[in-house]
mmCIF file of C-alpha atoms in Angstrom:
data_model
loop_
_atom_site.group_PDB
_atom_site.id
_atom_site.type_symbol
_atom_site.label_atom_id
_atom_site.label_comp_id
_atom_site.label_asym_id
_atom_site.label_seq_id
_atom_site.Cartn_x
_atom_site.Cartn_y
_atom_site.Cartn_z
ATOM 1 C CA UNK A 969 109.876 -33.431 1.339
ATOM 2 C CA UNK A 970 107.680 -35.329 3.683
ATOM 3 C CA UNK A 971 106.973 -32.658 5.606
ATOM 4 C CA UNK A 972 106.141 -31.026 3.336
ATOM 5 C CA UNK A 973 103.525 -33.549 1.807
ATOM 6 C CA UNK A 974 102.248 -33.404 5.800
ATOM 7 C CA UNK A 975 101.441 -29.744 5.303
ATOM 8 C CA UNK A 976 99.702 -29.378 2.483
ATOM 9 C CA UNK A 977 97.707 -32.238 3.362
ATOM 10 C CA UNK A 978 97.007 -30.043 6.595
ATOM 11 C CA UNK A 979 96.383 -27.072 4.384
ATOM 12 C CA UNK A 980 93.849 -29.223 2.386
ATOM 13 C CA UNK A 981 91.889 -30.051 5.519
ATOM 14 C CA UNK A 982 92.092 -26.858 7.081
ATOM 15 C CA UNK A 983 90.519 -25.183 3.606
ATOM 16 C CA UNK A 984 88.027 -27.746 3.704
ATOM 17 C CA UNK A 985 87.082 -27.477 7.046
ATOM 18 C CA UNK A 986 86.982 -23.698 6.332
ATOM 19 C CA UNK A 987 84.755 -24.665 3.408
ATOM 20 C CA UNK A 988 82.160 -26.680 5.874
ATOM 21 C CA UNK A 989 82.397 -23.573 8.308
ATOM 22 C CA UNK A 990 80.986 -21.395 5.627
ATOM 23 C CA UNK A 991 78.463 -23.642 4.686
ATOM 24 C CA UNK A 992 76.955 -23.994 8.356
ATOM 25 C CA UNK A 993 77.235 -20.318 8.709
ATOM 26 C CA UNK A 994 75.047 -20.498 5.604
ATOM 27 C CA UNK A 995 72.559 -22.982 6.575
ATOM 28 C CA UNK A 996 72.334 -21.366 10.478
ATOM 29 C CA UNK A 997 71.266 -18.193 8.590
ATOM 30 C CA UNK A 998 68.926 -19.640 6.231
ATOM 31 C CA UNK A 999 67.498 -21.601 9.729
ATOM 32 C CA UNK A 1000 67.433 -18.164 11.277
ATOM 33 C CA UNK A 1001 65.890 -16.597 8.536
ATOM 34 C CA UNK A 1002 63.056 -19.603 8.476
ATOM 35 C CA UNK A 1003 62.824 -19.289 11.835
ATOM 36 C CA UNK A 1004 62.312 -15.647 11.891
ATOM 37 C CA UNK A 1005 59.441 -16.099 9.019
ATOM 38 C CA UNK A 1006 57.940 -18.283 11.432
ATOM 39 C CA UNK A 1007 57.431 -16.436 14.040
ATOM 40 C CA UNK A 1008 56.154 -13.230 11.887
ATOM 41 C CA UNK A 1009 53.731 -15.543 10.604
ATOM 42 C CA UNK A 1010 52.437 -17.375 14.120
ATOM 43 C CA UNK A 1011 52.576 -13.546 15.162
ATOM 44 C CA UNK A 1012 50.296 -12.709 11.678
ATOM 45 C CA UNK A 1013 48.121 -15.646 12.350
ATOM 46 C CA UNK A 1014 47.977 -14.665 16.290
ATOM 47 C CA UNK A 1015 46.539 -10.698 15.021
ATOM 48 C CA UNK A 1016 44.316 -12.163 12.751
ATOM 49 C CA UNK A 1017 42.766 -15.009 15.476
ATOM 50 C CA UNK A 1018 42.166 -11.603 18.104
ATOM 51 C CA UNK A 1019 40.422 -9.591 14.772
ATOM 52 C CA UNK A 1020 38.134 -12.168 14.284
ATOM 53 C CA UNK A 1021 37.677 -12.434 17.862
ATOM 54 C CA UNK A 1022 36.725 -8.707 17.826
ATOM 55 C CA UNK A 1023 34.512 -9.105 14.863
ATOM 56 C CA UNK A 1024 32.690 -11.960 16.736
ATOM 57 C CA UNK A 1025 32.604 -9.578 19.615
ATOM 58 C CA UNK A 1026 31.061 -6.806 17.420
ATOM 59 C CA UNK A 1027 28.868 -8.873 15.618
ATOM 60 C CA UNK A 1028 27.184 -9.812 19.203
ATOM 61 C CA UNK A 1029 27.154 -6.418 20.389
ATOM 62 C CA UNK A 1030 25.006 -5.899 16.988
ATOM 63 C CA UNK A 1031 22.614 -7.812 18.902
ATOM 64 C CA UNK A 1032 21.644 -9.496 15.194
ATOM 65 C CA UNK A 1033 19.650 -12.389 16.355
ATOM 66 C CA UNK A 1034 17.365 -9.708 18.210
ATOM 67 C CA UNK A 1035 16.935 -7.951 15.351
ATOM 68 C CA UNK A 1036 16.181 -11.340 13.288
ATOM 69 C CA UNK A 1037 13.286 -11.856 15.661
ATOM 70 C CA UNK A 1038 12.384 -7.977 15.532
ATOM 71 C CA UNK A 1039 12.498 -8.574 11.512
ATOM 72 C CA UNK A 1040 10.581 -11.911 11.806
ATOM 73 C CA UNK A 1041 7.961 -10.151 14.286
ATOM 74 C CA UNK A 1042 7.041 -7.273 11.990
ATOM 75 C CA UNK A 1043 6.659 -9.486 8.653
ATOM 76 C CA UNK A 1044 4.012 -11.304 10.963
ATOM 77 C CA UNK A 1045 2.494 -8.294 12.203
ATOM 78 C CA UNK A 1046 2.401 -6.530 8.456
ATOM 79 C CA UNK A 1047 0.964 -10.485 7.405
ATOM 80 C CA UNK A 1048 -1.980 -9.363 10.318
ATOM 81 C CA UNK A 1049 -2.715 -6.273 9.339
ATOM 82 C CA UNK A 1050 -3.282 -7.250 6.455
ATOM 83 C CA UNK A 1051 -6.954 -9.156 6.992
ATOM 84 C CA UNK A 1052 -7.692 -6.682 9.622
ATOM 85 C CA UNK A 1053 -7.510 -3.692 7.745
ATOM 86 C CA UNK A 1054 -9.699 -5.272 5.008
ATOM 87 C CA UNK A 1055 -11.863 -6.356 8.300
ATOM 88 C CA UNK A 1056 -11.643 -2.587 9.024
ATOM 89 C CA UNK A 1057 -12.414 -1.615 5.315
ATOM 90 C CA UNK A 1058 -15.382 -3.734 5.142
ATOM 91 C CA UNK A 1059 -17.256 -2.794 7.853
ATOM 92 C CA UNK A 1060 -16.591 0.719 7.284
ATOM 93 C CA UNK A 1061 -18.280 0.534 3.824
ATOM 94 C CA UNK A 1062 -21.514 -1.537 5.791
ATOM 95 C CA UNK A 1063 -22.058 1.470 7.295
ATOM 96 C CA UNK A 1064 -21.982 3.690 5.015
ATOM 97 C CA UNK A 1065 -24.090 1.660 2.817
ATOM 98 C CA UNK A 1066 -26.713 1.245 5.814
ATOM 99 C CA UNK A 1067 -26.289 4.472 6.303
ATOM 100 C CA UNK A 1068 -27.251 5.370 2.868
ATOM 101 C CA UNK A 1069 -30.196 2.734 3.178
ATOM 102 C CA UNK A 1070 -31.324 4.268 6.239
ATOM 103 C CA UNK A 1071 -31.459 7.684 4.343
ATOM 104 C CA UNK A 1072 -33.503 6.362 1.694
ATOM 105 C CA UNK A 1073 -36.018 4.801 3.669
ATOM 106 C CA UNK A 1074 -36.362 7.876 5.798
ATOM 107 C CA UNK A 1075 -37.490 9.542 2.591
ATOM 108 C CA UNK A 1076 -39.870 6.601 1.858
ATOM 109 C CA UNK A 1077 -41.004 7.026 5.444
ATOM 110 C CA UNK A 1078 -42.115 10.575 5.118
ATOM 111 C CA UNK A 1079 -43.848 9.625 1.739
ATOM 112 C CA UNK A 1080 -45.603 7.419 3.315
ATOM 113 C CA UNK A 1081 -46.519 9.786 6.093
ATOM 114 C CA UNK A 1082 -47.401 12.048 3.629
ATOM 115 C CA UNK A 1083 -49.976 9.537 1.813
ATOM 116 C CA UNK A 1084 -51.831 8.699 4.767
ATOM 117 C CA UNK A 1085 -52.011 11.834 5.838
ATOM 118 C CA UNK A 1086 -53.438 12.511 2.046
ATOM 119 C CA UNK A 1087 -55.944 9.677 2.890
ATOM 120 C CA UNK A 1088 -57.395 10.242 5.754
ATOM 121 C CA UNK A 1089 -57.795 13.623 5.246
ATOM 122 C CA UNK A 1090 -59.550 12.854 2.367
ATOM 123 C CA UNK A 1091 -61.680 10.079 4.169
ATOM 124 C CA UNK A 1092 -62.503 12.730 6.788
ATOM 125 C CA UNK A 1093 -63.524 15.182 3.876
ATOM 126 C CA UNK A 1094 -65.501 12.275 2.586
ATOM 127 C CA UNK A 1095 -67.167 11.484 6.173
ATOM 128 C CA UNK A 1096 -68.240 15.122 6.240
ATOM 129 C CA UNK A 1097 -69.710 15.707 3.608
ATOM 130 C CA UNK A 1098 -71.797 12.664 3.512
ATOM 131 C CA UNK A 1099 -73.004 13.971 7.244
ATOM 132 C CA UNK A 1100 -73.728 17.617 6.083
ATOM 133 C CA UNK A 1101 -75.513 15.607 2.942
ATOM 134 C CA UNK A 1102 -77.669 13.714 5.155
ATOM 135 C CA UNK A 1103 -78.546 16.628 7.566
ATOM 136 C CA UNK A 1104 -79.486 18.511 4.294
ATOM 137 C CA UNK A 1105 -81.667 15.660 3.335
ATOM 138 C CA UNK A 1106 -83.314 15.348 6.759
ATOM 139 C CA UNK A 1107 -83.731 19.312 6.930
ATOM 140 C CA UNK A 1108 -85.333 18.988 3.457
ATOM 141 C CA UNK A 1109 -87.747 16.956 5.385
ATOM 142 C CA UNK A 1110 -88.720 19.015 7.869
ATOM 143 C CA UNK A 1111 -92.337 20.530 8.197
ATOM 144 C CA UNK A 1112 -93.266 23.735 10.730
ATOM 145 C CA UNK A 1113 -94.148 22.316 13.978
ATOM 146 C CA UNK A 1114 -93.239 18.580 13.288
ATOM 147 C CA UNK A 1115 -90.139 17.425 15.809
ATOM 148 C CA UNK A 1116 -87.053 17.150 14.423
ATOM 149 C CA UNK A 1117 -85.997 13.485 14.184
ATOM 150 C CA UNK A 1118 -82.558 14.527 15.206
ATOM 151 C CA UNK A 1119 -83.137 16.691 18.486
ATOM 152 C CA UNK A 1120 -87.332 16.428 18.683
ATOM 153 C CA UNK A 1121 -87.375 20.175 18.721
ATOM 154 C CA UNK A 1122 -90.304 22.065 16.467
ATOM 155 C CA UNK A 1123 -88.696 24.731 15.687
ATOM 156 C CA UNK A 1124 -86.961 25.232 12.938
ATOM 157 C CA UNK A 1125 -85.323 28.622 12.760
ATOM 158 C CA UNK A 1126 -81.595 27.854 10.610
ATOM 159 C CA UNK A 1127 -82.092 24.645 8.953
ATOM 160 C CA UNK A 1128 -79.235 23.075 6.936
ATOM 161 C CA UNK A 1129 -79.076 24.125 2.924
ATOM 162 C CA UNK A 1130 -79.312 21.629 0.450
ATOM 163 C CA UNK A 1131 -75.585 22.218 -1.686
ATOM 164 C CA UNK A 1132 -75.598 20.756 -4.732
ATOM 165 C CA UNK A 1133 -73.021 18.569 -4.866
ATOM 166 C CA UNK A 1134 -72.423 14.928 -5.780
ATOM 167 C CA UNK A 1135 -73.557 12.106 -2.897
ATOM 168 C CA UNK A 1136 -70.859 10.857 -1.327
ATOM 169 C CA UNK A 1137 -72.023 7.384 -1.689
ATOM 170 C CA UNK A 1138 -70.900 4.408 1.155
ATOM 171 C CA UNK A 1139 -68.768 2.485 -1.816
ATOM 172 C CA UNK A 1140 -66.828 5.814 -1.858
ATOM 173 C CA UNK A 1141 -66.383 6.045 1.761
ATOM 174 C CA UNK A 1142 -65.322 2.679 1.833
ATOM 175 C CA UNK A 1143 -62.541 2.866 -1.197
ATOM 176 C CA UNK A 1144 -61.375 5.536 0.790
ATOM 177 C CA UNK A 1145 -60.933 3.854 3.985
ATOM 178 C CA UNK A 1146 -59.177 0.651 1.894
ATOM 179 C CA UNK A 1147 -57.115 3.504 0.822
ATOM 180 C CA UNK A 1148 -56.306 5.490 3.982
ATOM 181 C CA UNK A 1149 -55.414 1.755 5.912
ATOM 182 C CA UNK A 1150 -53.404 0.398 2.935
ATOM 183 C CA UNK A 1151 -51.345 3.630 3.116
ATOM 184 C CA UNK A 1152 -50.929 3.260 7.227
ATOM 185 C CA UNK A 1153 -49.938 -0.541 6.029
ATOM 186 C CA UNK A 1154 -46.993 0.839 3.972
ATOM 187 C CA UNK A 1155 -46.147 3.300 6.811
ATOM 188 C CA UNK A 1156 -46.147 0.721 9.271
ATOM 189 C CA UNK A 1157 -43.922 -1.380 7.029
ATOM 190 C CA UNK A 1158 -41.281 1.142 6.161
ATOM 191 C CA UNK A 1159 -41.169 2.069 9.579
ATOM 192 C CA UNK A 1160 -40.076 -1.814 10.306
ATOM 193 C CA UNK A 1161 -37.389 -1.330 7.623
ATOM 194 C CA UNK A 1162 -36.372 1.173 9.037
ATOM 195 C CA UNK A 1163 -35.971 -0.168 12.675
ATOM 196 C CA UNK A 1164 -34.142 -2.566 11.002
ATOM 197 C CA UNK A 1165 -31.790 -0.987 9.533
ATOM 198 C CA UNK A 1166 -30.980 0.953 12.338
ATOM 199 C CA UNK A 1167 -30.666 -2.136 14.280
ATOM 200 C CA UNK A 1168 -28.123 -3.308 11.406
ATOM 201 C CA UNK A 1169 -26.690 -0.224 11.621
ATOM 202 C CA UNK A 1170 -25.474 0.206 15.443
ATOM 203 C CA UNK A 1171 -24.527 -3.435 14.873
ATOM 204 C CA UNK A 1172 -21.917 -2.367 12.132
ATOM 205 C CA UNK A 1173 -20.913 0.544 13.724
ATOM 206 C CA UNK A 1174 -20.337 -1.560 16.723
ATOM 207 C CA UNK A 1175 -18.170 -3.988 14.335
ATOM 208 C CA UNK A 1176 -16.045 -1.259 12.506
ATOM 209 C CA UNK A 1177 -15.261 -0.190 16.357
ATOM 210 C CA UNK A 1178 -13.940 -3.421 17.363
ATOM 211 C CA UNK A 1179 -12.334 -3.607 13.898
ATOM 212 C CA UNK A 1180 -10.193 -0.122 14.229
ATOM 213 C CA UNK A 1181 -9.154 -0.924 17.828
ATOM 214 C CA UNK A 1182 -7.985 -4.224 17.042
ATOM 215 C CA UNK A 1183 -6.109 -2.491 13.695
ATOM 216 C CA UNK A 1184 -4.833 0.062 15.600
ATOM 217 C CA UNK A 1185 -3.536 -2.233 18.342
ATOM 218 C CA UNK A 1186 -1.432 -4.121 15.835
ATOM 219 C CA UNK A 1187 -0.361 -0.735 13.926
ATOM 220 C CA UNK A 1188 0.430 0.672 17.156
ATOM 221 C CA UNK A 1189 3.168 -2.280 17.800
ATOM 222 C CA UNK A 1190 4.269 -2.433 14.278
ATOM 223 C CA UNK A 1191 5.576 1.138 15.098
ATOM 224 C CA UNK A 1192 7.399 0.106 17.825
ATOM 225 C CA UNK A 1193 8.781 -2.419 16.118
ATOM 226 C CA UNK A 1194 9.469 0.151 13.385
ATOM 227 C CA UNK A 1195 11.443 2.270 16.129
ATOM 228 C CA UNK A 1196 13.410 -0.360 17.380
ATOM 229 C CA UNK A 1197 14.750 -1.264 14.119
ATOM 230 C CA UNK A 1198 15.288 2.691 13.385
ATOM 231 C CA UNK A 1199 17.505 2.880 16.542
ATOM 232 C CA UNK A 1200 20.134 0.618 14.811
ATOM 233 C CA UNK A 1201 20.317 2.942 11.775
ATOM 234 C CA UNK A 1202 24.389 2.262 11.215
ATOM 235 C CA UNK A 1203 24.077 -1.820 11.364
ATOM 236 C CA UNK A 1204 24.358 -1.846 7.516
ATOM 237 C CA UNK A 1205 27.326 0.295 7.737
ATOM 238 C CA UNK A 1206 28.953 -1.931 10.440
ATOM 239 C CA UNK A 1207 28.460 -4.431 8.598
ATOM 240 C CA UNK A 1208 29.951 -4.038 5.990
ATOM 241 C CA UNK A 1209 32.745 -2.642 7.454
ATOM 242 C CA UNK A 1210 33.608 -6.229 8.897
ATOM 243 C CA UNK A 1211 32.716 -7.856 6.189
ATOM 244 C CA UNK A 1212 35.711 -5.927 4.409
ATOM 245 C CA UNK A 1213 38.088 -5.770 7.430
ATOM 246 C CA UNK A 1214 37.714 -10.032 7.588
ATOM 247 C CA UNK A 1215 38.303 -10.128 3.624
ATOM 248 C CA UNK A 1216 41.155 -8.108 4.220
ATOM 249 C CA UNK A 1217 42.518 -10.495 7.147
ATOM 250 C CA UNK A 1218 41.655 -13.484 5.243
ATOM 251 C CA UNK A 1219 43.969 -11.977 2.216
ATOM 252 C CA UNK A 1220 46.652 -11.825 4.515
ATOM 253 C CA UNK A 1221 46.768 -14.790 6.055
ATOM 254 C CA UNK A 1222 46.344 -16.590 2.330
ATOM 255 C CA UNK A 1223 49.844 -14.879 1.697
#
């Protein structure tokens, strides 16, 4: 009976020992297990440290700082353009408004032209016929075989006919001449205006030439700028196509 107590006290231990077998077994594969999730993970986290070091990569091979300071560059240049093509704008319009000017005064010019032309001729007219008046008057004079007081001669064969027409009296000849020399007066004027102008003229076209180079200098680098950003036509696209690819690897690595 003793022995028998001795055995089943031996069975007891042996069952329980069996018992604490099974439950290392169980813990060892839970360990495992753990151990295994581990190492998927440091292998997740591992993938998703070498994308983001490819993103990095690509987002340097974008080259997006040069294209920052391409950006920054052409606001500037668009911010210049701006006075110059009003520069540009204005002087254009000073010469066509000279221009105009000049056009007008050319027409003033050859009004004035015409009026002293108008005036002397009609001094001249004036001059004459007071002259053929006076010979008249001295041929009225004249007696066969007296001298002539204009050549001494005494013969008289053709002289001058007495036309009845008003004197031409020296007041006359002189409102005339006032006339004739305040019309040269204008012409000489309008000619200064108008050596003016085209001295204001050449001046502004001289300025609008300086302003279009200097507008088409900066327009001309705008448009390279312009090209350079046109050659990186898919940056958008790339992009964006990181942006989603590091969501995506920040999604996993959250779970």
């Amino acid at each position: 009976k003793k022995q028998l107590n001795s055995l089943q006290a031996v069975q007891q231990q042996l069952t329980a020992i069996a018992e604490q077998n099974k439950q290392v077994i169980k813990q060892a594969a839970i360990v495992n297990e753990a151990e295994l999730a581990l190492t998927h993970a440091q292998q997740q986290l591992t993938d998703a440290q070498t994308v983001k070091t490819q993103q990095q990569t690509s987002l340097d091979n974008l080259g997006l700082d040069e294209l920052i300071n391409t950006v920054n560059t052409q606001r500037n240049l668009l911010a210049a353009l701006v006075p110059q093509a009003a520069n540009y704008q204005e002087a254009q319009a000073d010469v066509a408004q000279l221009s105009m000017a000049i056009k007008k005064t050319q027409v003033t010019l050859e009004q004035a032209e015409t009026q002293v032309a108008a005036t002397t001729s009609h001094l001249n007219k004036l001059q004459q016929t007071q002259i053929r008046q006076q010979i008249a008057h001295l041929a009225a004079k004249l007696e066969p075989d007296s001298p002539c007081p204009v050549c001494g001669s005494t013969s008289h064969p053709h002289p001058a006919l007495v036309v009845d027409e008003p004197l031409v009296s020296e007041a006359a000849l002189k409102q005339a001449d006032q006339e004739r020399q305040k019309a040269a007066a204008r012409k000489t004027m309008v000619e200064t205006q108008l050596a003016n102008l085209e001295t204001q003229l050449k001046t502004a076209k001289a300025k609008t030439a300086q302003a279009r180079q200097a507008f088409t200098e900066h327009w001309q680098e705008q448009a390279k700028l312009i090209a350079g950003v046109a050659d990186k036509t898919g940056i958008l696209q790339q992009l964006t196509a990181l942006k989603t690819l590091a969501a995506t690897n920040e999604h996993q690595l959250t779970e």
